[in-house]
Amino acid sequence: MILVTGGLGYIGSHTCVALQRAGHALTIVDNLANSKIGVLERIRALGGGSVEFHRADLRDGPALAAAFERHPVEAVIHFAGYKAVGESVAKPLEYYDNNIGGTFVLLDTMARFSVHRIVFSSSATVYGDPQRLPLTEDHPLGAVNPYGRTKQFIESILTDVAAGTPGFRHATLRYFNPMGAHPSGRLGEDPRGIPNNLFPYITQVAIGRLQKLRVFGNDYDTVDGTGVRDFIHVMDLAEGHVAALRYLLEKDRSITANLGTGRGNSVLEVVGAFERVTGIRIPHEFAPRRPGDVASCYADVSRAFAELGWKTKLGIEDMCRDGWAWQSANPQGYPD
Ligand SMILES: NC(=O)c1ccc[n+]([C@@H]2O[C@H](COP(=O)([O-])OP(=O)(O)OC[C@H]3O[C@@H](n4cnc5c(N)ncnc54)[C@H](O)[C@@H]3O)[C@@H](O)[C@H]2O)c1
């Protein structure tokens, strides 16, 4: 049994489908802080395996322990947390409490149940402003906002716990920019309010929920002046977790690895790809740069390939096609 925290969220839901297809039985723990219960039935239908669900907050130790009690847990995949950079600046204590506090209770509960394997959702944000590109895992860390600092701190906690606990192994996965959706159009990204990420913003303009895409900065030193990011299809990212889990269970070593494509695309290139794939024009306007945004950010992905045997298979147009299939079939996101 694999226990998945935050398994009803965007990346977690796609990963739960991939894990079932790889033959794993799952227990999901989620408090629905940023997801809806209707996702569960879709995860079950698409994955075709066994999925238990516990509605619980990670910080509630007894409720979390109840999820560990039912079946022996082989490993944990830990997605649960808050993820909005801007909100983390406004509400740092909530971010430290939920992300670090939640991880603390999780690790403590794992220790009590002698569970020694964890895959953790880290982020490219831990690198801060890149000193060189592509970003390799040994690039100095220097998160520039509270959200990124929670990730950096949790990485240190995992290293310390591994050093102090014989047999404890972690796979720390630094995601670049996940985008797209399950190709069925049944699962996808369902942000509340105005999206923080580029792609849901584009699709909400396409369906008419928002009028115009605001592009933050067109004077960066990049191919067309707009920011460049390493966009990765969420299905490729999901497979990255299956590979990391296999690594932990078979190789019995810890690893920290970037998960990206290794290529950068500018904001305007993504808009162009979306327009080509869907035939829908996306009106956009330029706005000033956002504080803390960097010009370019993309991964060196050689470690993930060498160690996990994983690399991405899908490109920007696949992300646009599948993301659009989701948004057009579910214009209001998941039902309440
Ligand atoms: N989406 C991205 O761009 C991105 C990039 C890098 C890293 N990450 C990290 O990946 C992970 C998953 O991201 P996502 O995009 O799927 O986010 P998401 O918000 O869609 O999913 C997170 C899930 O965790 C749940 N959750 C939050 N706090 C909880 C708690 N205390 N107890 C139980 N459940 C809780 C939420 O209800 C939600 O279902 C997060 O840790 C995020 O920081 C995301």
mmCIF file of C-alpha atoms and ligand atoms in Angstrom:
data_model
loop_
_atom_site.group_PDB
_atom_site.id
_atom_site.type_symbol
_atom_site.label_atom_id
_atom_site.label_comp_id
_atom_site.label_asym_id
_atom_site.label_seq_id
_atom_site.Cartn_x
_atom_site.Cartn_y
_atom_site.Cartn_z
ATOM 1 C CA MET A 1 0.000 0.000 0.000
ATOM 2 C CA ILE A 2 1.307 3.431 -0.953
ATOM 3 C CA LEU A 3 0.011 6.352 1.129
ATOM 4 C CA VAL A 4 -0.415 9.540 -0.916
ATOM 5 C CA THR A 5 -0.849 12.868 0.893
ATOM 6 C CA GLY A 6 -2.597 15.555 -1.151
ATOM 7 C CA GLY A 7 -3.628 12.889 -3.649
ATOM 8 C CA LEU A 8 -6.785 14.748 -4.724
ATOM 9 C CA GLY A 9 -4.820 17.792 -5.911
ATOM 10 C CA TYR A 10 -3.601 18.586 -9.404
ATOM 11 C CA ILE A 11 -0.352 16.605 -9.525
ATOM 12 C CA GLY A 12 -1.441 14.060 -6.925
ATOM 13 C CA SER A 13 -4.577 13.026 -8.835
ATOM 14 C CA HIS A 14 -2.656 12.349 -12.059
ATOM 15 C CA THR A 15 0.036 10.490 -10.122
ATOM 16 C CA CYS A 16 -2.598 8.332 -8.391
ATOM 17 C CA VAL A 17 -3.827 7.177 -11.804
ATOM 18 C CA ALA A 18 -0.275 6.349 -12.937
ATOM 19 C CA LEU A 19 0.473 4.502 -9.661
ATOM 20 C CA GLN A 20 -2.635 2.313 -9.956
ATOM 21 C CA ARG A 21 -1.729 1.499 -13.531
ATOM 22 C CA ALA A 22 1.717 0.449 -12.298
ATOM 23 C CA GLY A 23 -0.007 -1.991 -9.939
ATOM 24 C CA HIS A 24 0.064 -0.089 -6.622
ATOM 25 C CA ALA A 25 -2.836 -0.055 -4.147
ATOM 26 C CA LEU A 26 -3.315 3.408 -2.656
ATOM 27 C CA THR A 27 -4.506 5.239 0.429
ATOM 28 C CA ILE A 28 -5.084 8.946 -0.167
ATOM 29 C CA VAL A 29 -5.016 11.450 2.708
ATOM 30 C CA ASP A 30 -6.338 14.909 1.845
ATOM 31 C CA ASN A 31 -8.201 17.592 3.785
ATOM 32 C CA LEU A 32 -9.813 19.106 0.654
ATOM 33 C CA ALA A 33 -8.168 22.478 1.407
ATOM 34 C CA ASN A 34 -7.544 22.917 -2.316
ATOM 35 C CA SER A 35 -9.439 20.079 -4.000
ATOM 36 C CA LYS A 36 -12.880 18.583 -4.364
ATOM 37 C CA ILE A 37 -14.121 15.151 -3.392
ATOM 38 C CA GLY A 38 -15.450 14.485 -6.917
ATOM 39 C CA VAL A 39 -11.850 13.940 -8.043
ATOM 40 C CA LEU A 40 -11.754 10.641 -6.147
ATOM 41 C CA GLU A 41 -14.289 8.837 -8.292
ATOM 42 C CA ARG A 42 -12.424 9.951 -11.443
ATOM 43 C CA ILE A 43 -9.089 8.734 -10.060
ATOM 44 C CA ARG A 44 -10.711 5.359 -9.382
ATOM 45 C CA ALA A 45 -12.364 5.154 -12.798
ATOM 46 C CA LEU A 46 -9.214 6.067 -14.739
ATOM 47 C CA GLY A 47 -6.781 4.037 -12.633
ATOM 48 C CA GLY A 48 -8.902 0.907 -12.247
ATOM 49 C CA GLY A 49 -7.133 -0.154 -9.032
ATOM 50 C CA SER A 50 -7.771 0.010 -5.322
ATOM 51 C CA VAL A 51 -7.956 3.465 -3.710
ATOM 52 C CA GLU A 52 -8.947 4.185 -0.106
ATOM 53 C CA PHE A 53 -9.600 7.723 1.016
ATOM 54 C CA HIS A 54 -9.139 9.406 4.404
ATOM 55 C CA ARG A 55 -10.290 12.958 4.794
ATOM 56 C CA ALA A 56 -7.743 14.260 7.279
ATOM 57 C CA ASP A 57 -5.424 17.172 7.882
ATOM 58 C CA LEU A 58 -1.796 16.073 8.094
ATOM 59 C CA ARG A 59 -1.319 18.196 11.183
ATOM 60 C CA ASP A 60 -3.946 16.129 13.011
ATOM 61 C CA GLY A 61 -1.699 13.303 14.286
ATOM 62 C CA PRO A 62 -4.435 10.873 15.463
ATOM 63 C CA ALA A 63 -6.428 11.278 12.221
ATOM 64 C CA LEU A 64 -3.277 10.688 10.181
ATOM 65 C CA ALA A 65 -2.350 7.651 12.272
ATOM 66 C CA ALA A 66 -5.765 6.138 11.491
ATOM 67 C CA ALA A 67 -4.806 6.111 7.799
ATOM 68 C CA PHE A 68 -1.583 4.208 8.608
ATOM 69 C CA GLU A 69 -3.392 1.692 10.803
ATOM 70 C CA ARG A 70 -5.586 -0.065 8.244
ATOM 71 C CA HIS A 71 -2.870 -1.629 6.028
ATOM 72 C CA PRO A 72 0.923 -1.797 6.175
ATOM 73 C CA VAL A 73 2.313 1.242 4.324
ATOM 74 C CA GLU A 74 5.271 0.494 2.034
ATOM 75 C CA ALA A 75 6.037 4.116 1.163
ATOM 76 C CA VAL A 76 4.583 7.626 1.274
ATOM 77 C CA ILE A 77 4.274 10.096 -1.586
ATOM 78 C CA HIS A 78 3.935 13.550 -0.063
ATOM 79 C CA PHE A 79 2.169 16.217 -2.168
ATOM 80 C CA ALA A 80 0.069 17.932 0.512
ATOM 81 C CA GLY A 81 0.883 21.572 1.108
ATOM 82 C CA TYR A 82 0.133 25.117 0.041
ATOM 83 C CA LYS A 83 1.797 26.257 -3.170
ATOM 84 C CA ALA A 84 1.004 29.883 -4.094
ATOM 85 C CA VAL A 85 4.110 32.070 -3.983
ATOM 86 C CA GLY A 86 2.250 35.390 -3.673
ATOM 87 C CA GLU A 87 -0.028 34.091 -0.918
ATOM 88 C CA SER A 88 3.003 32.790 0.975
ATOM 89 C CA VAL A 89 4.402 36.332 1.110
ATOM 90 C CA ALA A 90 1.111 37.611 2.568
ATOM 91 C CA LYS A 91 0.556 34.638 4.920
ATOM 92 C CA PRO A 92 3.973 33.241 5.817
ATOM 93 C CA LEU A 93 2.857 31.653 9.097
ATOM 94 C CA GLU A 94 0.123 29.665 7.355
ATOM 95 C CA TYR A 95 2.698 28.360 4.900
ATOM 96 C CA TYR A 96 5.237 27.443 7.565
ATOM 97 C CA ASP A 97 2.520 25.825 9.648
ATOM 98 C CA ASN A 98 0.926 23.776 6.883
ATOM 99 C CA ASN A 99 3.973 22.819 4.825
ATOM 100 C CA ILE A 100 6.576 22.328 7.535
ATOM 101 C CA GLY A 101 4.159 21.485 10.369
ATOM 102 C CA GLY A 102 2.309 18.969 8.164
ATOM 103 C CA THR A 103 5.566 17.324 7.087
ATOM 104 C CA PHE A 104 6.727 17.138 10.700
ATOM 105 C CA VAL A 105 3.610 15.245 11.830
ATOM 106 C CA LEU A 106 3.849 13.014 8.753
ATOM 107 C CA LEU A 107 7.488 12.088 9.426
ATOM 108 C CA ASP A 108 6.734 11.486 13.082
ATOM 109 C CA THR A 109 3.834 9.191 12.185
ATOM 110 C CA MET A 110 5.974 7.360 9.621
ATOM 111 C CA ALA A 111 8.579 6.748 12.336
ATOM 112 C CA ARG A 112 5.937 5.348 14.705
ATOM 113 C CA PHE A 113 4.742 2.928 12.017
ATOM 114 C CA SER A 114 8.331 2.123 10.855
ATOM 115 C CA VAL A 115 7.712 3.468 7.346
ATOM 116 C CA HIS A 116 11.072 4.470 5.862
ATOM 117 C CA ARG A 117 10.384 5.510 2.271
ATOM 118 C CA ILE A 118 9.114 8.914 1.130
ATOM 119 C CA VAL A 119 8.842 10.715 -2.213
ATOM 120 C CA PHE A 120 8.627 14.468 -1.627
ATOM 121 C CA SER A 121 7.258 17.235 -3.900
ATOM 122 C CA SER A 122 9.936 19.884 -3.930
ATOM 123 C CA SER A 123 10.208 22.642 -6.476
ATOM 124 C CA ALA A 124 12.636 24.433 -8.762
ATOM 125 C CA THR A 125 11.904 27.505 -6.614
ATOM 126 C CA VAL A 126 14.508 26.232 -4.136
ATOM 127 C CA TYR A 127 17.226 27.380 -6.572
ATOM 128 C CA GLY A 128 16.154 31.038 -6.370
ATOM 129 C CA ASP A 129 17.652 33.269 -9.060
ATOM 130 C CA PRO A 130 19.701 30.955 -11.343
ATOM 131 C CA GLN A 131 23.434 31.672 -11.414
ATOM 132 C CA ARG A 132 23.828 29.349 -14.395
ATOM 133 C CA LEU A 133 21.556 27.369 -16.718
ATOM 134 C CA PRO A 134 20.502 24.644 -17.074
ATOM 135 C CA LEU A 135 19.966 24.120 -13.350
ATOM 136 C CA THR A 136 21.777 21.070 -12.009
ATOM 137 C CA GLU A 137 20.913 19.615 -8.627
ATOM 138 C CA ASP A 138 24.194 20.926 -7.138
ATOM 139 C CA HIS A 139 23.320 24.547 -8.014
ATOM 140 C CA PRO A 140 23.326 26.556 -4.759
ATOM 141 C CA LEU A 141 19.939 26.801 -3.063
ATOM 142 C CA GLY A 142 18.473 30.189 -2.208
ATOM 143 C CA ALA A 143 14.685 30.348 -2.218
ATOM 144 C CA VAL A 144 13.455 33.934 -2.388
ATOM 145 C CA ASN A 145 9.970 33.643 -0.847
ATOM 146 C CA PRO A 146 8.334 31.854 2.101
ATOM 147 C CA TYR A 147 6.836 29.111 -0.105
ATOM 148 C CA GLY A 148 10.249 28.251 -1.550
ATOM 149 C CA ARG A 149 11.807 28.419 1.899
ATOM 150 C CA THR A 150 9.323 25.837 3.208
ATOM 151 C CA LYS A 151 10.455 23.490 0.425
ATOM 152 C CA GLN A 152 14.130 24.165 1.103
ATOM 153 C CA PHE A 153 13.646 23.608 4.818
ATOM 154 C CA ILE A 154 11.758 20.347 4.295
ATOM 155 C CA GLU A 155 14.596 19.156 2.044
ATOM 156 C CA SER A 156 16.990 19.752 4.963
ATOM 157 C CA ILE A 157 14.670 17.963 7.381
ATOM 158 C CA LEU A 158 14.591 14.926 5.089
ATOM 159 C CA THR A 159 18.402 14.904 4.833
ATOM 160 C CA ASP A 160 18.692 15.103 8.630
ATOM 161 C CA VAL A 161 16.128 12.364 9.237
ATOM 162 C CA ALA A 162 17.894 10.137 6.684
ATOM 163 C CA ALA A 163 21.222 10.743 8.453
ATOM 164 C CA GLY A 164 19.740 9.855 11.840
ATOM 165 C CA THR A 165 17.484 6.930 10.887
ATOM 166 C CA PRO A 166 19.015 3.703 9.583
ATOM 167 C CA GLY A 167 17.130 2.549 6.486
ATOM 168 C CA PHE A 168 15.276 5.848 5.897
ATOM 169 C CA ARG A 169 15.307 6.823 2.208
ATOM 170 C CA HIS A 170 13.820 9.839 0.431
ATOM 171 C CA ALA A 171 13.334 10.819 -3.195
ATOM 172 C CA THR A 172 13.206 14.602 -3.327
ATOM 173 C CA LEU A 173 11.772 15.658 -6.666
ATOM 174 C CA ARG A 174 12.254 19.257 -7.780
ATOM 175 C CA TYR A 175 9.440 19.931 -10.221
ATOM 176 C CA PHE A 176 9.745 22.595 -12.862
ATOM 177 C CA ASN A 177 6.453 23.907 -14.351
ATOM 178 C CA PRO A 178 3.709 21.278 -14.561
ATOM 179 C CA MET A 179 1.088 21.873 -17.223
ATOM 180 C CA GLY A 180 -1.641 19.999 -19.114
ATOM 181 C CA ALA A 181 -4.018 17.294 -18.001
ATOM 182 C CA HIS A 182 -4.968 13.642 -18.344
ATOM 183 C CA PRO A 183 -5.646 13.000 -22.061
ATOM 184 C CA SER A 184 -9.188 11.801 -21.263
ATOM 185 C CA GLY A 185 -10.167 15.339 -20.230
ATOM 186 C CA ARG A 186 -11.492 13.898 -16.922
ATOM 187 C CA LEU A 187 -8.680 15.171 -14.671
ATOM 188 C CA GLY A 188 -6.937 18.527 -14.744
ATOM 189 C CA GLU A 189 -5.909 21.645 -12.875
ATOM 190 C CA ASP A 190 -8.799 23.339 -11.082
ATOM 191 C CA PRO A 191 -7.485 26.445 -9.340
ATOM 192 C CA ARG A 192 -9.701 28.586 -7.128
ATOM 193 C CA GLY A 193 -10.052 32.249 -8.072
ATOM 194 C CA ILE A 194 -7.697 33.918 -10.551
ATOM 195 C CA PRO A 195 -5.056 31.349 -11.510
ATOM 196 C CA ASN A 196 -1.434 31.974 -10.499
ATOM 197 C CA ASN A 197 -0.036 29.734 -13.203
ATOM 198 C CA LEU A 198 0.146 30.519 -16.902
ATOM 199 C CA PHE A 199 -1.748 27.620 -18.408
ATOM 200 C CA PRO A 200 -5.020 27.718 -16.433
ATOM 201 C CA TYR A 201 -5.012 31.442 -17.072
ATOM 202 C CA ILE A 202 -4.784 30.806 -20.830
ATOM 203 C CA THR A 203 -7.558 28.201 -20.797
ATOM 204 C CA GLN A 204 -9.839 30.415 -18.711
ATOM 205 C CA VAL A 205 -9.382 33.181 -21.283
ATOM 206 C CA ALA A 206 -10.136 30.631 -24.017
ATOM 207 C CA ILE A 207 -13.470 29.632 -22.447
ATOM 208 C CA GLY A 208 -14.374 33.242 -21.699
ATOM 209 C CA ARG A 209 -14.124 33.153 -17.888
ATOM 210 C CA LEU A 210 -11.352 35.765 -18.102
ATOM 211 C CA GLN A 211 -11.044 38.452 -20.744
ATOM 212 C CA LYS A 212 -7.342 38.749 -21.401
ATOM 213 C CA LEU A 213 -4.100 37.074 -20.481
ATOM 214 C CA ARG A 214 -1.760 39.357 -18.559
ATOM 215 C CA VAL A 215 1.856 38.651 -19.470
ATOM 216 C CA PHE A 216 4.167 39.871 -16.717
ATOM 217 C CA GLY A 217 7.258 41.391 -18.331
ATOM 218 C CA ASN A 218 8.207 41.652 -21.998
ATOM 219 C CA ASP A 219 11.671 43.105 -21.546
ATOM 220 C CA TYR A 220 13.553 40.082 -20.227
ATOM 221 C CA ASP A 221 16.721 38.960 -21.963
ATOM 222 C CA THR A 222 14.990 36.022 -23.669
ATOM 223 C CA VAL A 223 13.965 34.963 -27.167
ATOM 224 C CA ASP A 224 10.958 37.348 -27.271
ATOM 225 C CA GLY A 225 11.292 39.296 -24.021
ATOM 226 C CA THR A 226 8.826 37.157 -22.054
ATOM 227 C CA GLY A 227 9.820 34.763 -19.268
ATOM 228 C CA VAL A 228 11.127 31.308 -20.168
ATOM 229 C CA ARG A 229 10.185 28.228 -18.128
ATOM 230 C CA ASP A 230 10.602 24.478 -18.340
ATOM 231 C CA PHE A 231 7.005 23.289 -18.821
ATOM 232 C CA ILE A 232 6.452 19.597 -18.119
ATOM 233 C CA HIS A 233 3.341 17.577 -18.970
ATOM 234 C CA VAL A 234 1.630 16.491 -15.753
ATOM 235 C CA MET A 235 1.398 12.912 -17.119
ATOM 236 C CA ASP A 236 5.186 12.816 -17.584
ATOM 237 C CA LEU A 237 5.540 14.200 -14.066
ATOM 238 C CA ALA A 238 3.211 11.478 -12.762
ATOM 239 C CA GLU A 239 5.410 8.812 -14.389
ATOM 240 C CA GLY A 240 8.423 10.439 -12.722
ATOM 241 C CA HIS A 241 6.864 9.535 -9.349
ATOM 242 C CA VAL A 242 6.321 5.927 -10.395
ATOM 243 C CA ALA A 243 10.018 5.797 -11.369
ATOM 244 C CA ALA A 244 11.137 7.444 -8.111
ATOM 245 C CA LEU A 245 9.067 5.008 -6.057
ATOM 246 C CA ARG A 246 10.587 2.061 -7.932
ATOM 247 C CA TYR A 247 14.034 3.508 -7.235
ATOM 248 C CA LEU A 248 13.354 3.774 -3.499
ATOM 249 C CA LEU A 249 11.922 0.278 -3.259
ATOM 250 C CA GLU A 250 14.484 -1.467 -5.484
ATOM 251 C CA LYS A 251 17.733 0.499 -5.217
ATOM 252 C CA ASP A 252 17.310 1.366 -1.565
ATOM 253 C CA ARG A 253 19.092 4.737 -1.883
ATOM 254 C CA SER A 254 18.026 8.367 -1.463
ATOM 255 C CA ILE A 255 18.025 10.764 -4.387
ATOM 256 C CA THR A 256 17.345 14.428 -5.169
ATOM 257 C CA ALA A 257 16.400 14.953 -8.814
ATOM 258 C CA ASN A 258 15.030 17.627 -11.119
ATOM 259 C CA LEU A 259 11.879 16.705 -13.031
ATOM 260 C CA GLY A 260 11.570 18.825 -16.146
ATOM 261 C CA THR A 261 12.029 18.495 -19.891
ATOM 262 C CA GLY A 262 15.419 20.220 -20.001
ATOM 263 C CA ARG A 263 14.058 22.790 -22.471
ATOM 264 C CA GLY A 264 12.671 26.257 -21.938
ATOM 265 C CA ASN A 265 9.675 27.847 -23.660
ATOM 266 C CA SER A 266 8.686 31.476 -23.431
ATOM 267 C CA VAL A 267 5.230 32.618 -22.359
ATOM 268 C CA LEU A 268 4.510 33.794 -25.902
ATOM 269 C CA GLU A 269 5.638 30.456 -27.328
ATOM 270 C CA VAL A 270 3.121 28.689 -25.078
ATOM 271 C CA VAL A 271 0.381 31.101 -26.163
ATOM 272 C CA GLY A 272 1.314 30.456 -29.829
ATOM 273 C CA ALA A 273 1.247 26.672 -29.328
ATOM 274 C CA PHE A 274 -2.160 26.898 -27.643
ATOM 275 C CA GLU A 275 -3.550 28.985 -30.516
ATOM 276 C CA ARG A 276 -2.171 26.519 -33.091
ATOM 277 C CA VAL A 277 -3.539 23.443 -31.350
ATOM 278 C CA THR A 278 -6.996 24.800 -30.528
ATOM 279 C CA GLY A 279 -7.573 27.418 -33.225
ATOM 280 C CA ILE A 280 -8.609 29.866 -30.476
ATOM 281 C CA ARG A 281 -6.979 33.278 -30.249
ATOM 282 C CA ILE A 282 -5.795 34.378 -26.821
ATOM 283 C CA PRO A 283 -5.925 38.161 -26.411
ATOM 284 C CA HIS A 284 -3.103 39.282 -24.159
ATOM 285 C CA GLU A 285 -1.596 42.430 -22.718
ATOM 286 C CA PHE A 286 1.793 43.107 -21.207
ATOM 287 C CA ALA A 287 2.047 44.070 -17.551
ATOM 288 C CA PRO A 288 5.111 45.001 -15.477
ATOM 289 C CA ARG A 289 7.425 42.246 -14.269
ATOM 290 C CA ARG A 290 6.345 40.593 -11.017
ATOM 291 C CA PRO A 291 8.824 40.989 -8.179
ATOM 292 C CA GLY A 292 10.775 37.782 -7.637
ATOM 293 C CA ASP A 293 10.211 36.394 -11.175
ATOM 294 C CA VAL A 294 13.371 35.349 -12.996
ATOM 295 C CA ALA A 295 13.987 35.692 -16.756
ATOM 296 C CA SER A 296 14.694 32.038 -17.512
ATOM 297 C CA CYS A 297 14.601 28.790 -15.613
ATOM 298 C CA TYR A 298 15.071 25.281 -16.990
ATOM 299 C CA ALA A 299 16.411 22.005 -15.728
ATOM 300 C CA ASP A 300 19.344 19.766 -16.368
ATOM 301 C CA VAL A 301 17.519 16.434 -16.368
ATOM 302 C CA SER A 302 20.454 14.072 -16.822
ATOM 303 C CA ARG A 303 20.364 12.761 -13.242
ATOM 304 C CA ALA A 304 16.700 11.728 -13.446
ATOM 305 C CA PHE A 305 17.453 9.853 -16.668
ATOM 306 C CA ALA A 306 20.655 8.200 -15.429
ATOM 307 C CA GLU A 307 19.340 7.193 -11.992
ATOM 308 C CA LEU A 308 15.574 6.805 -12.394
ATOM 309 C CA GLY A 309 15.566 5.786 -16.073
ATOM 310 C CA TRP A 310 12.912 8.460 -16.621
ATOM 311 C CA LYS A 311 12.556 11.222 -19.161
ATOM 312 C CA THR A 312 9.671 13.196 -20.587
ATOM 313 C CA LYS A 313 7.852 11.987 -23.692
ATOM 314 C CA LEU A 314 5.377 14.819 -24.293
ATOM 315 C CA GLY A 315 5.817 18.372 -25.591
ATOM 316 C CA ILE A 316 4.151 21.781 -25.368
ATOM 317 C CA GLU A 317 1.522 20.970 -27.981
ATOM 318 C CA ASP A 318 0.502 17.804 -26.088
ATOM 319 C CA MET A 319 0.189 19.887 -22.911
ATOM 320 C CA CYS A 320 -2.013 22.412 -24.736
ATOM 321 C CA ARG A 321 -4.186 19.752 -26.376
ATOM 322 C CA ASP A 322 -4.761 17.763 -23.175
ATOM 323 C CA GLY A 323 -5.151 20.817 -20.962
ATOM 324 C CA TRP A 324 -7.724 22.188 -23.352
ATOM 325 C CA ALA A 325 -9.583 18.851 -23.462
ATOM 326 C CA TRP A 326 -9.933 19.115 -19.674
ATOM 327 C CA GLN A 327 -10.942 22.777 -19.509
ATOM 328 C CA SER A 328 -13.417 22.628 -22.397
ATOM 329 C CA ALA A 329 -15.125 19.525 -20.963
ATOM 330 C CA ASN A 330 -15.155 21.028 -17.436
ATOM 331 C CA PRO A 331 -15.512 24.796 -17.882
ATOM 332 C CA GLN A 332 -16.271 25.292 -14.171
ATOM 333 C CA GLY A 333 -13.720 22.713 -13.014
ATOM 334 C CA TYR A 334 -14.832 19.791 -10.854
ATOM 335 C CA PRO A 335 -18.436 19.807 -9.657
ATOM 336 C CA ASP A 336 -18.979 20.801 -6.001
HETATM 337 N N1 LIG B 1 1.747 22.881 -9.377
HETATM 338 C C1 LIG B 1 2.974 23.370 -9.421
HETATM 339 O O1 LIG B 1 3.266 24.243 -10.241
HETATM 340 C C2 LIG B 1 4.051 22.854 -8.486
HETATM 341 C C3 LIG B 1 5.397 23.097 -8.789
HETATM 342 C C4 LIG B 1 6.387 22.635 -7.921
HETATM 343 C C5 LIG B 1 6.026 21.940 -6.759
HETATM 344 N N2 LIG B 1 4.701 21.732 -6.488
HETATM 345 C C6 LIG B 1 4.351 21.013 -5.235
HETATM 346 O O2 LIG B 1 3.684 19.816 -5.565
HETATM 347 C C7 LIG B 1 2.698 19.512 -4.575
HETATM 348 C C8 LIG B 1 1.356 19.304 -5.260
HETATM 349 O O3 LIG B 1 1.032 20.459 -6.016
HETATM 350 P P1 LIG B 1 -0.369 20.615 -6.745
HETATM 351 O O4 LIG B 1 -0.182 21.571 -7.858
HETATM 352 O O5 LIG B 1 -0.942 19.280 -7.029
HETATM 353 O O6 LIG B 1 -1.189 21.343 -5.574
HETATM 354 P P2 LIG B 1 -2.724 21.185 -5.152
HETATM 355 O O7 LIG B 1 -3.036 22.331 -4.260
HETATM 356 O O8 LIG B 1 -3.572 20.956 -6.350
HETATM 357 O O9 LIG B 1 -2.687 19.836 -4.295
HETATM 358 C C9 LIG B 1 -2.312 19.794 -2.937
HETATM 359 C C10 LIG B 1 -3.332 18.927 -2.200
HETATM 360 O O10 LIG B 1 -2.940 18.866 -0.825
HETATM 361 C C11 LIG B 1 -4.096 19.041 -0.003
HETATM 362 N N3 LIG B 1 -3.631 19.583 1.280
HETATM 363 C C12 LIG B 1 -3.067 20.787 1.520
HETATM 364 N N4 LIG B 1 -2.757 20.908 2.822
HETATM 365 C C13 LIG B 1 -3.130 19.748 3.428
HETATM 366 C C14 LIG B 1 -3.060 19.249 4.759
HETATM 367 N N5 LIG B 1 -2.570 19.968 5.757
HETATM 368 N N6 LIG B 1 -3.535 18.011 5.000
HETATM 369 C C15 LIG B 1 -4.057 17.252 4.000
HETATM 370 N N7 LIG B 1 -4.143 17.655 2.736
HETATM 371 C C16 LIG B 1 -3.678 18.906 2.439
HETATM 372 C C17 LIG B 1 -5.009 19.964 -0.804
HETATM 373 O O11 LIG B 1 -6.369 19.841 -0.439
HETATM 374 C C18 LIG B 1 -4.750 19.491 -2.240
HETATM 375 O O12 LIG B 1 -5.655 18.476 -2.617
HETATM 376 C C19 LIG B 1 2.700 20.684 -3.592
HETATM 377 O O13 LIG B 1 3.504 20.316 -2.480
HETATM 378 C C20 LIG B 1 3.368 21.797 -4.383
HETATM 379 O O14 LIG B 1 4.040 22.704 -3.541
HETATM 380 C C21 LIG B 1 3.720 22.159 -7.330
#
